Short mmCIF file of C-alpha atoms in Angstrom, two decimals:
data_model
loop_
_atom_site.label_atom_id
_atom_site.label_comp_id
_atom_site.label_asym_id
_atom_site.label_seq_id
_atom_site.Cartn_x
_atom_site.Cartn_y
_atom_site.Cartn_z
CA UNK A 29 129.87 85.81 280.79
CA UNK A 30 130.21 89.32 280.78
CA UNK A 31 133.02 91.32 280.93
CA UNK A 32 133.59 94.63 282.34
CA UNK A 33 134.21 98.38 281.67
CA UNK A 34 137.89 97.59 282.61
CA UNK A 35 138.47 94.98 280.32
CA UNK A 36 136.12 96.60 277.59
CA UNK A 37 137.49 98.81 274.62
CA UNK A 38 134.90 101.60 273.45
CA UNK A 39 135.65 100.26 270.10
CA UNK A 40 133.98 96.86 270.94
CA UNK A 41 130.87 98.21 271.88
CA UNK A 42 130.88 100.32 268.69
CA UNK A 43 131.22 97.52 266.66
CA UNK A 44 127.95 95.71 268.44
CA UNK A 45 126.12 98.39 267.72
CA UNK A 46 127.04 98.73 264.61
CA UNK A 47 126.04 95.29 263.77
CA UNK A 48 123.11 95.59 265.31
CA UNK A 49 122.00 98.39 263.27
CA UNK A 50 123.24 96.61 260.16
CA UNK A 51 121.56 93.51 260.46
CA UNK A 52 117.97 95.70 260.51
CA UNK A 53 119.02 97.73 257.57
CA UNK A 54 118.08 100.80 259.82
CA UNK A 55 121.03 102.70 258.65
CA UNK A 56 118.58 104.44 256.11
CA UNK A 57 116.94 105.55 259.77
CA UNK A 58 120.10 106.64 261.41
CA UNK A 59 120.89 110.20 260.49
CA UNK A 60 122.30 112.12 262.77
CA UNK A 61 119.26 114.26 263.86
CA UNK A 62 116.94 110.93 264.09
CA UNK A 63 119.64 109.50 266.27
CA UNK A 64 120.23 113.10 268.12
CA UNK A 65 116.34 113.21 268.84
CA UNK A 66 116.32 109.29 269.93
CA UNK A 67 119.40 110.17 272.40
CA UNK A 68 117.29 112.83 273.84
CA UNK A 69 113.83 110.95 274.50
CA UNK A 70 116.65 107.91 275.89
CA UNK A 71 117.91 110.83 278.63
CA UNK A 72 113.90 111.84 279.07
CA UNK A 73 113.17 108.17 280.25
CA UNK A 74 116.39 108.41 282.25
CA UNK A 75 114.85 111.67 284.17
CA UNK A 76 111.52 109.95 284.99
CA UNK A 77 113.91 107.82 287.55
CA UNK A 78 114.57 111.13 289.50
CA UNK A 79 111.94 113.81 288.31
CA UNK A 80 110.12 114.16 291.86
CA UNK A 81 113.18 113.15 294.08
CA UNK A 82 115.10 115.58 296.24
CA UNK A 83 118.87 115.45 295.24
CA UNK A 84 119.83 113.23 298.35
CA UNK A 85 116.58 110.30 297.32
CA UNK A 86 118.30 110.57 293.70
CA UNK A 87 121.99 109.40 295.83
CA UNK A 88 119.99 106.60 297.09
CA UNK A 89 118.92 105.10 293.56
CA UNK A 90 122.28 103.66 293.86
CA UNK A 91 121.38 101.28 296.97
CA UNK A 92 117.98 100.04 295.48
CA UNK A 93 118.99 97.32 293.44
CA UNK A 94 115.39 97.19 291.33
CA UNK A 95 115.78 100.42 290.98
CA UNK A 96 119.69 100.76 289.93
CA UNK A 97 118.58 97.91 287.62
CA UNK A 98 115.96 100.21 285.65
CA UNK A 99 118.48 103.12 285.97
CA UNK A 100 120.95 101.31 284.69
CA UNK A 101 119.08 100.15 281.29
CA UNK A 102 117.98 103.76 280.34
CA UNK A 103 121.99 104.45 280.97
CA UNK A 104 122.86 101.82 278.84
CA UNK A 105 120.19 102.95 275.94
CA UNK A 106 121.65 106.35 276.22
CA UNK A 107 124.99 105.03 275.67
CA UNK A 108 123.43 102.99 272.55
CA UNK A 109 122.45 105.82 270.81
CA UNK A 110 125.59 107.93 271.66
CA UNK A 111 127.85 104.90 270.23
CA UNK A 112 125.46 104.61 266.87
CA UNK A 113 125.66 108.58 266.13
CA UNK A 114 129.58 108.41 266.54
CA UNK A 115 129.65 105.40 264.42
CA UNK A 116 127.05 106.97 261.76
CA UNK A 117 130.09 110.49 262.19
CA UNK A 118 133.14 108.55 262.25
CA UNK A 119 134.28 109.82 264.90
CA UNK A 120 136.63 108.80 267.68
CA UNK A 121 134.82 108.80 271.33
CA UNK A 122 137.98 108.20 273.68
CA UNK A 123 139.87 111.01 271.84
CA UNK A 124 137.19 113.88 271.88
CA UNK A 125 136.42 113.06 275.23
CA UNK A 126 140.31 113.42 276.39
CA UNK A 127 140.58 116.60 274.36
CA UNK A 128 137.53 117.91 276.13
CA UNK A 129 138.95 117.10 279.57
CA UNK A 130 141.96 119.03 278.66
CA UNK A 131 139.65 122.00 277.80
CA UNK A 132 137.56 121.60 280.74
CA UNK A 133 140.82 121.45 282.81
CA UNK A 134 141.49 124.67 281.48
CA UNK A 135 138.01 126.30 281.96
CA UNK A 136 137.97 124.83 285.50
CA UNK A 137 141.04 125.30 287.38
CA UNK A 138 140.87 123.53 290.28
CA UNK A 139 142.13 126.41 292.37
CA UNK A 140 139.21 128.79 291.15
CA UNK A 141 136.29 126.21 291.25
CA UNK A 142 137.17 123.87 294.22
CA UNK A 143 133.38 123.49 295.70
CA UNK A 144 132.04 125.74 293.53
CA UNK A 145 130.13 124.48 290.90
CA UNK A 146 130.72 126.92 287.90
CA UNK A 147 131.31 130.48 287.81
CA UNK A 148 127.78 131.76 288.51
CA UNK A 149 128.57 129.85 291.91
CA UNK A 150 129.03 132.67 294.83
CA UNK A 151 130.55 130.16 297.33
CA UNK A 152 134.26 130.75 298.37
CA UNK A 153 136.70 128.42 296.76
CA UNK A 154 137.25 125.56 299.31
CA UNK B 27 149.30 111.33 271.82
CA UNK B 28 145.54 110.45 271.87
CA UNK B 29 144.85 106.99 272.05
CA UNK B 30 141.49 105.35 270.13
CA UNK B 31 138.26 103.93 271.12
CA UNK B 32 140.03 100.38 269.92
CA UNK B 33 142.60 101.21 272.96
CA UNK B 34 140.85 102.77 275.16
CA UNK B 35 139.14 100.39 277.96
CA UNK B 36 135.55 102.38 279.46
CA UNK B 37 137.13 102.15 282.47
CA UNK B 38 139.53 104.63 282.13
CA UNK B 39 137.56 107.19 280.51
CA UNK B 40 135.70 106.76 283.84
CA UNK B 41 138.89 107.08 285.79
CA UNK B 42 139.43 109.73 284.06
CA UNK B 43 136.24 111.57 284.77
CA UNK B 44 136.35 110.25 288.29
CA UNK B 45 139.63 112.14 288.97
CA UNK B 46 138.28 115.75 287.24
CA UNK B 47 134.92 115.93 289.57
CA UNK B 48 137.50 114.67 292.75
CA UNK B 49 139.77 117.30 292.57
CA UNK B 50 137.02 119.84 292.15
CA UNK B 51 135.26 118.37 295.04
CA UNK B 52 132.35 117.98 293.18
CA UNK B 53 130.96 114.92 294.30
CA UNK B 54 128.63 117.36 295.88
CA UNK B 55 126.85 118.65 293.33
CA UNK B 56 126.98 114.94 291.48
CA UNK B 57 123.89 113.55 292.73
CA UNK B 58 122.41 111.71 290.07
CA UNK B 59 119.32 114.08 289.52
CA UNK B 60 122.05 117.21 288.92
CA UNK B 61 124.09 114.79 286.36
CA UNK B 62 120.84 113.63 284.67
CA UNK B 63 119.88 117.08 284.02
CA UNK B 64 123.10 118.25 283.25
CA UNK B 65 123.20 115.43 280.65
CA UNK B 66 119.95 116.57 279.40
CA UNK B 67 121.18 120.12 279.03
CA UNK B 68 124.34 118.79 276.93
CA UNK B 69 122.30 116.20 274.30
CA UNK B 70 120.25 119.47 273.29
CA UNK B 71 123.38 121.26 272.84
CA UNK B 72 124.29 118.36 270.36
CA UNK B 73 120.61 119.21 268.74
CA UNK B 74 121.54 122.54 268.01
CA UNK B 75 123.48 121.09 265.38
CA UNK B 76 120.60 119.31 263.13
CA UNK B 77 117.86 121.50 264.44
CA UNK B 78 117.20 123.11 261.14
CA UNK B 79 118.60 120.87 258.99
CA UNK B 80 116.96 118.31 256.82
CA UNK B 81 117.69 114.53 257.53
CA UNK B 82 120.36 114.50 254.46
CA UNK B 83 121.81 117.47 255.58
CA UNK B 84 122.49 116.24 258.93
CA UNK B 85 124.68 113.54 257.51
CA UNK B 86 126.17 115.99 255.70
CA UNK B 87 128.17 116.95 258.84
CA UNK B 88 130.32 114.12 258.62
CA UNK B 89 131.91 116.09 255.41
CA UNK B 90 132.72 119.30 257.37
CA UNK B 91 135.30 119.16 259.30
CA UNK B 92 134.43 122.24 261.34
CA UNK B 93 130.84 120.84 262.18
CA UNK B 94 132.14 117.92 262.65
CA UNK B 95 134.73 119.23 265.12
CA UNK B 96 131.99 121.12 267.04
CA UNK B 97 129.33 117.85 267.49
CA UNK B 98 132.22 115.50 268.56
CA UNK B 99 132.89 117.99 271.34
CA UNK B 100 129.31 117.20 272.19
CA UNK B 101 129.19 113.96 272.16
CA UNK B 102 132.23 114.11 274.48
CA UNK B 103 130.21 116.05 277.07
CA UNK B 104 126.88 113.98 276.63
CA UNK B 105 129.54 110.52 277.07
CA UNK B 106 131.17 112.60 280.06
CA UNK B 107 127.97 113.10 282.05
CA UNK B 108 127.05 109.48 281.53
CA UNK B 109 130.42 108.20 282.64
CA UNK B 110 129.96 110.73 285.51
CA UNK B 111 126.50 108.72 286.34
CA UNK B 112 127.67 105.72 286.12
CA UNK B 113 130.67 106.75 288.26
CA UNK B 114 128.40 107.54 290.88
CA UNK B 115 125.63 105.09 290.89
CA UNK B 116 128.11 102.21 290.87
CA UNK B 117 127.00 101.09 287.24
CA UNK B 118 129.20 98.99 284.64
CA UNK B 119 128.02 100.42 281.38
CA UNK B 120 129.60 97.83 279.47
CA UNK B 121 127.99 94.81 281.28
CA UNK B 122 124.83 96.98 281.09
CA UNK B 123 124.81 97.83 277.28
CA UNK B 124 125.03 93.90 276.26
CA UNK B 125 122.55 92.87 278.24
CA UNK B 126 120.25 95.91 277.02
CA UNK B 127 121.26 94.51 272.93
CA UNK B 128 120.20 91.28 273.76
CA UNK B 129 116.95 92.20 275.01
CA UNK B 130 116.80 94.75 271.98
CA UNK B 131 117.65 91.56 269.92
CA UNK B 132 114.45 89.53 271.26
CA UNK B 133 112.44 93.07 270.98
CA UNK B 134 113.58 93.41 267.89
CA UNK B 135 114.00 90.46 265.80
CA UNK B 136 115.74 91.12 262.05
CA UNK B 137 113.23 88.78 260.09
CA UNK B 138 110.46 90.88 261.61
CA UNK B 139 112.38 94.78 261.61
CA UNK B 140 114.58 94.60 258.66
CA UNK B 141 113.57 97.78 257.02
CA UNK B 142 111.04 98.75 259.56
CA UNK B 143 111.94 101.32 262.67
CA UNK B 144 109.64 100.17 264.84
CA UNK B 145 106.14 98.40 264.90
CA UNK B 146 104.08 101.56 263.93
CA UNK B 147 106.19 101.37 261.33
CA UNK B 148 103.61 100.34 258.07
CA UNK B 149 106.54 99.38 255.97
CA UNK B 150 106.76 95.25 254.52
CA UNK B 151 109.98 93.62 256.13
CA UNK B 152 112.58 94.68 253.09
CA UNK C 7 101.64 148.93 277.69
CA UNK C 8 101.77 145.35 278.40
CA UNK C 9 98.33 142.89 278.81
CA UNK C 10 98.68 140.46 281.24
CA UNK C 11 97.48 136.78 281.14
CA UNK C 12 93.83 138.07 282.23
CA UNK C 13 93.25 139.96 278.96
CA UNK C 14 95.09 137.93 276.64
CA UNK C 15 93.08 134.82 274.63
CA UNK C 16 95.32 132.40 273.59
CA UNK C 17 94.45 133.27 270.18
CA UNK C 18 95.98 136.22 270.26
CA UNK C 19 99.14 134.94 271.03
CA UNK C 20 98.95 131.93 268.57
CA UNK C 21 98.12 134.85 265.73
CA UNK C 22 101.04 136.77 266.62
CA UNK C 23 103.44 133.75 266.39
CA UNK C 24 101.58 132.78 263.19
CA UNK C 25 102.60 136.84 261.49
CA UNK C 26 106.18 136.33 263.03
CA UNK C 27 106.68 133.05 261.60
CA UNK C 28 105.10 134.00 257.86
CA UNK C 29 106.56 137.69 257.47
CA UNK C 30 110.12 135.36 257.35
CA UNK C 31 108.41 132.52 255.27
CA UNK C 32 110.03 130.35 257.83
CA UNK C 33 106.89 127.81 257.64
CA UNK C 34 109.20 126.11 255.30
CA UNK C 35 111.63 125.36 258.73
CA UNK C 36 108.28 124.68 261.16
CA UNK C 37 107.91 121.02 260.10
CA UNK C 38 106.39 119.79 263.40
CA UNK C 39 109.69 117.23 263.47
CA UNK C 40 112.00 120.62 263.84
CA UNK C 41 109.49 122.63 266.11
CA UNK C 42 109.32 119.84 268.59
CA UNK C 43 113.12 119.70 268.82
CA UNK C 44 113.32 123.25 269.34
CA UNK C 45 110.75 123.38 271.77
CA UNK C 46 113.36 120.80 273.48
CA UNK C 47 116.48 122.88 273.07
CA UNK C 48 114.51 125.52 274.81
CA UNK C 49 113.76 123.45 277.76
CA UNK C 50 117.43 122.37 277.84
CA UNK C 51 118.06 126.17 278.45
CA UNK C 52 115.45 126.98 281.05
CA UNK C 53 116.53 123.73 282.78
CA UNK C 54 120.61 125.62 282.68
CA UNK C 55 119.15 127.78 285.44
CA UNK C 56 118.03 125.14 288.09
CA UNK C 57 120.82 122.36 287.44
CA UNK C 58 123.27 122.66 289.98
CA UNK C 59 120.90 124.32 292.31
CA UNK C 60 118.81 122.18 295.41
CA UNK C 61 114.80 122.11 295.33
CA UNK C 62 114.71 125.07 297.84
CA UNK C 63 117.08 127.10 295.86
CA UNK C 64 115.29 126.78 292.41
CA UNK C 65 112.21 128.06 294.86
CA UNK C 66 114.34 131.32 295.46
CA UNK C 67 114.09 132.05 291.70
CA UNK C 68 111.21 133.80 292.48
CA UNK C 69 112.74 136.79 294.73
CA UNK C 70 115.61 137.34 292.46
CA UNK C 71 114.42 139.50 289.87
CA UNK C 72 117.52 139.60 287.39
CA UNK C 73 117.29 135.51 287.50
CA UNK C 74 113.28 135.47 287.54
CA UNK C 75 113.52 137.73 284.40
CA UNK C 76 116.02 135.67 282.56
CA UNK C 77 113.69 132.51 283.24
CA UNK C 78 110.38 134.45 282.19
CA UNK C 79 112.64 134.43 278.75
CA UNK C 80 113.31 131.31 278.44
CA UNK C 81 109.61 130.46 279.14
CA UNK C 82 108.34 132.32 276.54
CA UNK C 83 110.71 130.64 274.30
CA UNK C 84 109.10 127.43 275.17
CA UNK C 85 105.56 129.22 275.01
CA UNK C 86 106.77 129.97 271.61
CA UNK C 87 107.49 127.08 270.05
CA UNK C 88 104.58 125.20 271.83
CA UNK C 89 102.22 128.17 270.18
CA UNK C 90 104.67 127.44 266.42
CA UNK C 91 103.63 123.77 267.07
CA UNK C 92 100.25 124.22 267.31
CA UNK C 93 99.67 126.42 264.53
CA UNK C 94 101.35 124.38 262.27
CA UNK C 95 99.04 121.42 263.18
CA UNK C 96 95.67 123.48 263.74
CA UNK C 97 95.58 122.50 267.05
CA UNK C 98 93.23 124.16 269.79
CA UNK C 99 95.59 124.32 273.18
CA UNK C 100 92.83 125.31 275.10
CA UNK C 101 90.20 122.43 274.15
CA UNK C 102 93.39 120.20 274.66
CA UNK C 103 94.51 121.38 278.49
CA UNK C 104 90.86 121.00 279.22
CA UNK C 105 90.47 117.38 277.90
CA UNK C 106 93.63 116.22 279.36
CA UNK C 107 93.03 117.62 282.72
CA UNK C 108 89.33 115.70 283.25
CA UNK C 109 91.72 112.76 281.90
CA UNK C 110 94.28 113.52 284.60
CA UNK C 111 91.42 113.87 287.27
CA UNK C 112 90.52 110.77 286.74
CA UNK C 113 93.78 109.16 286.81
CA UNK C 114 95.04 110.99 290.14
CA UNK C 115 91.68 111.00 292.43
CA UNK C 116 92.35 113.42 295.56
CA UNK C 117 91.84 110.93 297.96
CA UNK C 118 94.29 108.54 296.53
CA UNK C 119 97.09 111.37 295.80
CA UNK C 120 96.88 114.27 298.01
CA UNK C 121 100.14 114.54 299.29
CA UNK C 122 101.61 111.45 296.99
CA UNK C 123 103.19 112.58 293.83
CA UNK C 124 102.32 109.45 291.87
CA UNK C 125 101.81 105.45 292.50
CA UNK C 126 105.18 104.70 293.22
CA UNK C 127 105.41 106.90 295.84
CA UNK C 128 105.41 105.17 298.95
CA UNK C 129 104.18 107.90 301.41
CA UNK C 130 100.52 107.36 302.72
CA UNK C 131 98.01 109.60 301.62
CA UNK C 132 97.33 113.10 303.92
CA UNK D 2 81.08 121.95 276.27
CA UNK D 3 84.81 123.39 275.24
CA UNK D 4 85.82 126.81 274.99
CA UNK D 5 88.57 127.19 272.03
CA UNK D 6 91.45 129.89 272.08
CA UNK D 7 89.95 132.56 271.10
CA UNK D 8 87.58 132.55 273.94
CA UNK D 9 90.27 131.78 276.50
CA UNK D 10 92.64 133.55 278.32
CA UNK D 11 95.57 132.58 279.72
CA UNK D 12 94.89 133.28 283.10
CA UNK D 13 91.79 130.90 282.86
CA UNK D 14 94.00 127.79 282.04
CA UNK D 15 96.61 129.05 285.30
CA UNK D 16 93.63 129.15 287.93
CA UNK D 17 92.92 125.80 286.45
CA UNK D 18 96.07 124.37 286.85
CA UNK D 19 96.62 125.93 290.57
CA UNK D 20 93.48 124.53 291.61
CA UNK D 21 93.88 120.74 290.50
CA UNK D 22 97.66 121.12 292.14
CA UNK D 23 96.19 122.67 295.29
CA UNK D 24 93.69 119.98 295.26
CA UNK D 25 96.11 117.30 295.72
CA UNK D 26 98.74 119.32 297.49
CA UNK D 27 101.17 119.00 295.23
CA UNK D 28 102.65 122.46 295.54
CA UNK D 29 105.54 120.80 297.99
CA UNK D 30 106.61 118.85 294.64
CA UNK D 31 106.20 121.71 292.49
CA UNK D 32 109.42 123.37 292.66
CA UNK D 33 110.94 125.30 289.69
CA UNK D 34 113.99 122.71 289.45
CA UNK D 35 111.49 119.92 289.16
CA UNK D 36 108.72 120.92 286.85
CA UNK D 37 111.24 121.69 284.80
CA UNK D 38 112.46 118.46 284.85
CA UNK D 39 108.71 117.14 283.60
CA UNK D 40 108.36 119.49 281.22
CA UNK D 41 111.55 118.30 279.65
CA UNK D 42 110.05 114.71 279.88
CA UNK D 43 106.87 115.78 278.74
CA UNK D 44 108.59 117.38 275.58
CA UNK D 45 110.45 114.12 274.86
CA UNK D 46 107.07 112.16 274.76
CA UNK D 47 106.28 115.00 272.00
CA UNK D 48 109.12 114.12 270.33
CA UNK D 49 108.48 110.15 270.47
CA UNK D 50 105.80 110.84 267.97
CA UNK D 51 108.39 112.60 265.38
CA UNK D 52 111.16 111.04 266.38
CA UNK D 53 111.73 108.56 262.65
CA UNK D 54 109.58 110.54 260.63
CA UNK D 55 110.73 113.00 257.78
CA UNK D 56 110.31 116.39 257.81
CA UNK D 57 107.56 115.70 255.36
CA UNK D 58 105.76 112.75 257.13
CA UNK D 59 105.99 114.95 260.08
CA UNK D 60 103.49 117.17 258.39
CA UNK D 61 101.57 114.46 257.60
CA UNK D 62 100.36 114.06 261.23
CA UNK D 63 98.27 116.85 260.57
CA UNK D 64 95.74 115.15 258.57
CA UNK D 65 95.73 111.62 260.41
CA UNK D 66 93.11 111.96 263.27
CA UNK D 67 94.44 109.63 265.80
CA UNK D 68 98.41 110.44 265.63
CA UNK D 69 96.96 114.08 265.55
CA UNK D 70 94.45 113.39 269.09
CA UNK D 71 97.67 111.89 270.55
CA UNK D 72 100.09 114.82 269.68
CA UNK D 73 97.32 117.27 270.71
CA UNK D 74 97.17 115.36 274.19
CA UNK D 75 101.29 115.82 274.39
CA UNK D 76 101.12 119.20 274.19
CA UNK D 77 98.77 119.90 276.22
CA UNK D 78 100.91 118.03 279.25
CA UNK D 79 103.88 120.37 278.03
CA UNK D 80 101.46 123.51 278.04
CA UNK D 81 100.18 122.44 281.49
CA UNK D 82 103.51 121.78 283.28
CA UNK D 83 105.15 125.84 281.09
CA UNK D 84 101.51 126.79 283.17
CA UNK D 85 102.65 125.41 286.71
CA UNK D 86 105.88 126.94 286.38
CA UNK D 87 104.65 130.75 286.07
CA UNK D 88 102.64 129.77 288.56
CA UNK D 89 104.87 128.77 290.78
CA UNK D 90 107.27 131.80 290.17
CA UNK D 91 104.54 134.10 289.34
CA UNK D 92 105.31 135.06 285.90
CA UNK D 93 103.10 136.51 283.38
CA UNK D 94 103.20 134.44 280.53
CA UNK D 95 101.69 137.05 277.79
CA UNK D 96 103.35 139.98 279.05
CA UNK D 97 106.90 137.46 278.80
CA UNK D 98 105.99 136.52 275.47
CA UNK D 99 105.21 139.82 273.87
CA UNK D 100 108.32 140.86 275.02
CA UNK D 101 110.93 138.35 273.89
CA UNK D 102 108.46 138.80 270.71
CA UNK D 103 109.89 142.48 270.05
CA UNK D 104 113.59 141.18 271.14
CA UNK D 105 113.40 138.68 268.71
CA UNK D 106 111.85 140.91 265.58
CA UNK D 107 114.90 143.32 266.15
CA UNK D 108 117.12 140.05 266.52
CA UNK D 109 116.10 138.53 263.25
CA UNK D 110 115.01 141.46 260.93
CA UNK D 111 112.59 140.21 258.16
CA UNK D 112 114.95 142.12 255.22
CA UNK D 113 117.87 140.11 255.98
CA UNK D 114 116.19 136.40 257.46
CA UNK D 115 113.32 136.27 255.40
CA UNK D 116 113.75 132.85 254.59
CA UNK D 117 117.19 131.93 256.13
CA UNK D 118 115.98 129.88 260.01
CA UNK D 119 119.47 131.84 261.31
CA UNK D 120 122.79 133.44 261.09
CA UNK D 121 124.44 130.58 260.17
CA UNK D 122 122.16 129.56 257.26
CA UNK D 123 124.17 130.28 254.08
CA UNK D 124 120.86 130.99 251.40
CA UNK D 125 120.70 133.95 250.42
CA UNK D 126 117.44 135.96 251.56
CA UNK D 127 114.61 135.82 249.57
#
């Protein structure tokens, strides 16, 4: 049965993968520019999905279920990879990505880029 | 106080992200073709990193705390752009990524890849 | 005074990569593993221009000439490393586009894709 | 029978390119944002080929016929799609090149790079 994002630590995951990779002995494979490279082809197969789509076909992936289904494998190879290069660093996933939100927060006050997508973006603040 | 990947459930990492784009308002720019690119944009930033470098040296990083410091801010903008997808396509990554290792485990057996990357790979099962 | 695309033979442009790359000795960094990735980092930053912009905006490129002039640099980045790569493997481009384009006029026959941007796209033929 | 390099200029391989796009009227496809998006794809389909290799085996792929015919084929789908893009925004690829050429000879002077790849690399210069 599976279970859920909500019930799901990151850890967990990290620890599947990590077995996964151990029981193939392809640690020797998994430096962190093999992995890098392999995360980057995984995003490349993700882009097929919506290379020749306008932005509003791309929204309606989501209500195609053979479609989510495909998108929703390359998401979860992409995630693979991203897990096995922060186990093969050590490092913590749910902490860099909270102290990057705090960054962001600070890069992208919500006053200044309300509706506007960076700050190359010459819309008005909404 | 930063709480770890064993704490943290997906799900609120997603919540997390979810809130950040909402009070932006930048749903609209989320479509999933924008997000995929975006994510694209950040896993090369991540390459930067080991461009250069030789195979050892990339697993080198994991002794220098500086480097180190600089890639896990990466990977917390390459796992923020997929939680961002996901968010928006309506995908459970963690129900996604077992059922993507189990078919990896049939794709992959261990009596047939121990050792071996892949099946171009010429290498004898170790 | 500047040669434009009607005067200049590939050659020439592969031979002036070639001088560039040994007055620095940095054949010793263009291992066709590292060229290839930063032929993708490259990418990644012509792709920064377009990603938060719709179809018909990344069509306006073309009348802004401080934006079309930072993407003609990022493109010959990418012409760069794609002239690196071929050098370091003794490939002829030219001899290549030309084979793979009788390939790819074989797989996408006008009648069957004029209009249609590949087989799974559903719209009928003009 | 081909023409190699030396015989062909770059504006040769454009028409080409133009013409098999008009052909199938693919120019409505053929925006900036989303050849860009290909040619990232088509550069991760490069990098498939390198992607558990060393640097040295890498190399290798120079003198193995087949790996070599399929790499050659690669790049010329990333050289055709870096074509349709100064097409589409009517760059001149030479005239781009020789010019981020000169930028980058004053950007990495041979008496202090000569065999460092970059700023940060910490050898001294040979």
């Amino acid at each position: 049965m599976d279970r859920t994002d909500a019930e799901t630590p990151l850890a967990e995951l990290k620890a599947n993968m990590q077995r996964f990779v151990e029981e193939r002995n392809w640690q020797q494979f998994h430096s962190p520019k093999n992995i890098c490279m392999a995360l980057a082809i995984e995003v490349a197969e993700l882009m097929e999905h919506f290379q020749w789509l306008t932005l509003e076909e791309s929204r309606d992936i989501a209500r195609q279920p053979d479609k989510l289904a495909a998108v929703a494998e390359e998401i979860a190879d992409v995630f693979g990879y991203t897990l096995a290069l922060a186990n093969e660093l050590g490092i913590d996933i749910a902490t860099s990505v909270r102290r990057k939100m705090v960054k962001n927060a600070i890069k992208y006050p919500v006053e200044q880029y309300r509706g506007r997508y960076g700050p190359e973006d010459q819309r008005a603040v909404e």
